[in-house]
Coordinates of C-alpha atoms in Angstrom, one line a residue:
M1 CA 105.9 93.4 100.4
I2 CA 102.4 94.0 98.4
T3 CA 102.6 97.4 97.0
G4 CA 98.6 96.9 95.8
F5 CA 96.6 97.5 92.3
N6 CA 95.2 100.2 90.9
T7 CA 92.3 100.5 87.8
D8 CA 91.1 102.6 85.2
V9 CA 87.2 101.3 84.7
D10 CA 85.1 103.7 82.4
C11 CA 81.5 103.9 82.8
A12 CA 79.2 104.8 80.9
G13 CA 81.4 107.9 79.9
C14 CA 83.0 108.3 83.6
V15 CA 86.4 107.1 84.0
Y16 CA 86.9 105.2 88.1
H17 CA 89.7 105.6 89.3
V18 CA 89.8 102.1 92.2
Q19 CA 92.6 101.9 94.4
T20 CA 93.7 98.6 96.9
E21 CA 96.7 97.8 98.9
D22 CA 97.3 97.0 103.0
R23 CA 97.4 99.1 105.3
G24 CA 100.0 97.1 107.2
L25 CA 100.0 94.4 109.9
D26 CA 100.0 97.4 112.1
N27 CA 96.3 97.6 109.8
P28 CA 95.9 94.4 109.2
I29 CA 92.7 96.2 107.0
I30 CA 92.7 95.5 102.8
E31 CA 91.8 99.1 101.8
S32 CA 90.3 100.7 98.5
L33 CA 89.5 103.3 96.8
V34 CA 87.1 104.4 94.4
Y35 CA 87.9 107.9 92.7
T36 CA 86.3 110.4 89.5
G37 CA 86.6 113.7 89.4
G38 CA 89.8 113.8 92.0
E39 CA 86.9 113.0 94.0
I40 CA 85.9 109.6 96.9
V41 CA 82.8 108.3 95.5
A42 CA 83.2 105.0 97.7
S43 CA 85.3 102.9 100.4
R44 CA 85.2 99.6 101.3
K45 CA 87.9 97.6 104.2
T46 CA 87.9 94.4 104.7
P47 CA 89.9 93.3 108.0
Y48 CA 92.8 89.8 107.6
A49 CA 93.1 89.5 111.3
D50 CA 91.5 86.2 110.9
L51 CA 94.5 85.0 108.8
I52 CA 97.1 86.0 111.1
A53 CA 95.3 84.6 114.0
S54 CA 94.8 81.5 112.1
G55 CA 98.7 81.5 111.3
C56 CA 97.6 81.0 107.7
L57 CA 98.5 84.5 106.9
T58 CA 101.0 84.6 103.3
E59 CA 101.4 87.1 100.9
D60 CA 99.3 84.8 98.4
A61 CA 97.0 84.7 101.0
L62 CA 96.6 88.1 101.1
L63 CA 97.1 89.3 97.3
K64 CA 94.3 86.7 96.3
R65 CA 92.0 88.3 98.9
M66 CA 93.4 92.3 97.9
E67 CA 92.3 90.7 94.1
A68 CA 89.3 90.0 95.0
Q69 CA 88.6 93.6 96.3
H70 CA 89.8 95.6 94.1
R71 CA 87.5 93.1 91.0
E72 CA 84.9 93.7 92.4
L73 CA 84.3 97.0 93.3
M74 CA 85.5 97.2 89.3
Q75 CA 82.3 95.4 88.7
E76 CA 79.8 97.3 90.5
I77 CA 81.3 100.4 89.1
R78 CA 80.9 98.3 85.3
G79 CA 77.2 97.4 86.9
G80 CA 76.2 101.1 87.7
K81 CA 76.7 101.0 91.9
F82 CA 78.0 104.6 90.9
S83 CA 77.0 106.5 88.2
G84 CA 73.8 108.5 90.1
D85 CA 71.0 106.9 88.3
D86 CA 69.9 104.3 90.6

């Protein structure tokens, strides 16, 4: 079982916490939440039913998708997307 990822990202003096996890086969979604100051400021949900339907669902394939989504959100934070200055 994949437990997920948790990363703190410091951007312009503000700390964002990114949490990404798998919701499981009964709800095949990768969910990421971005927190700052204890509040959720963004969320992203990506289904992976296509992996199940194609017979390509492996722990490695799911892990790669989770990592990609997690990294993408961290890059968006570093790029200032959630800073309120855009």
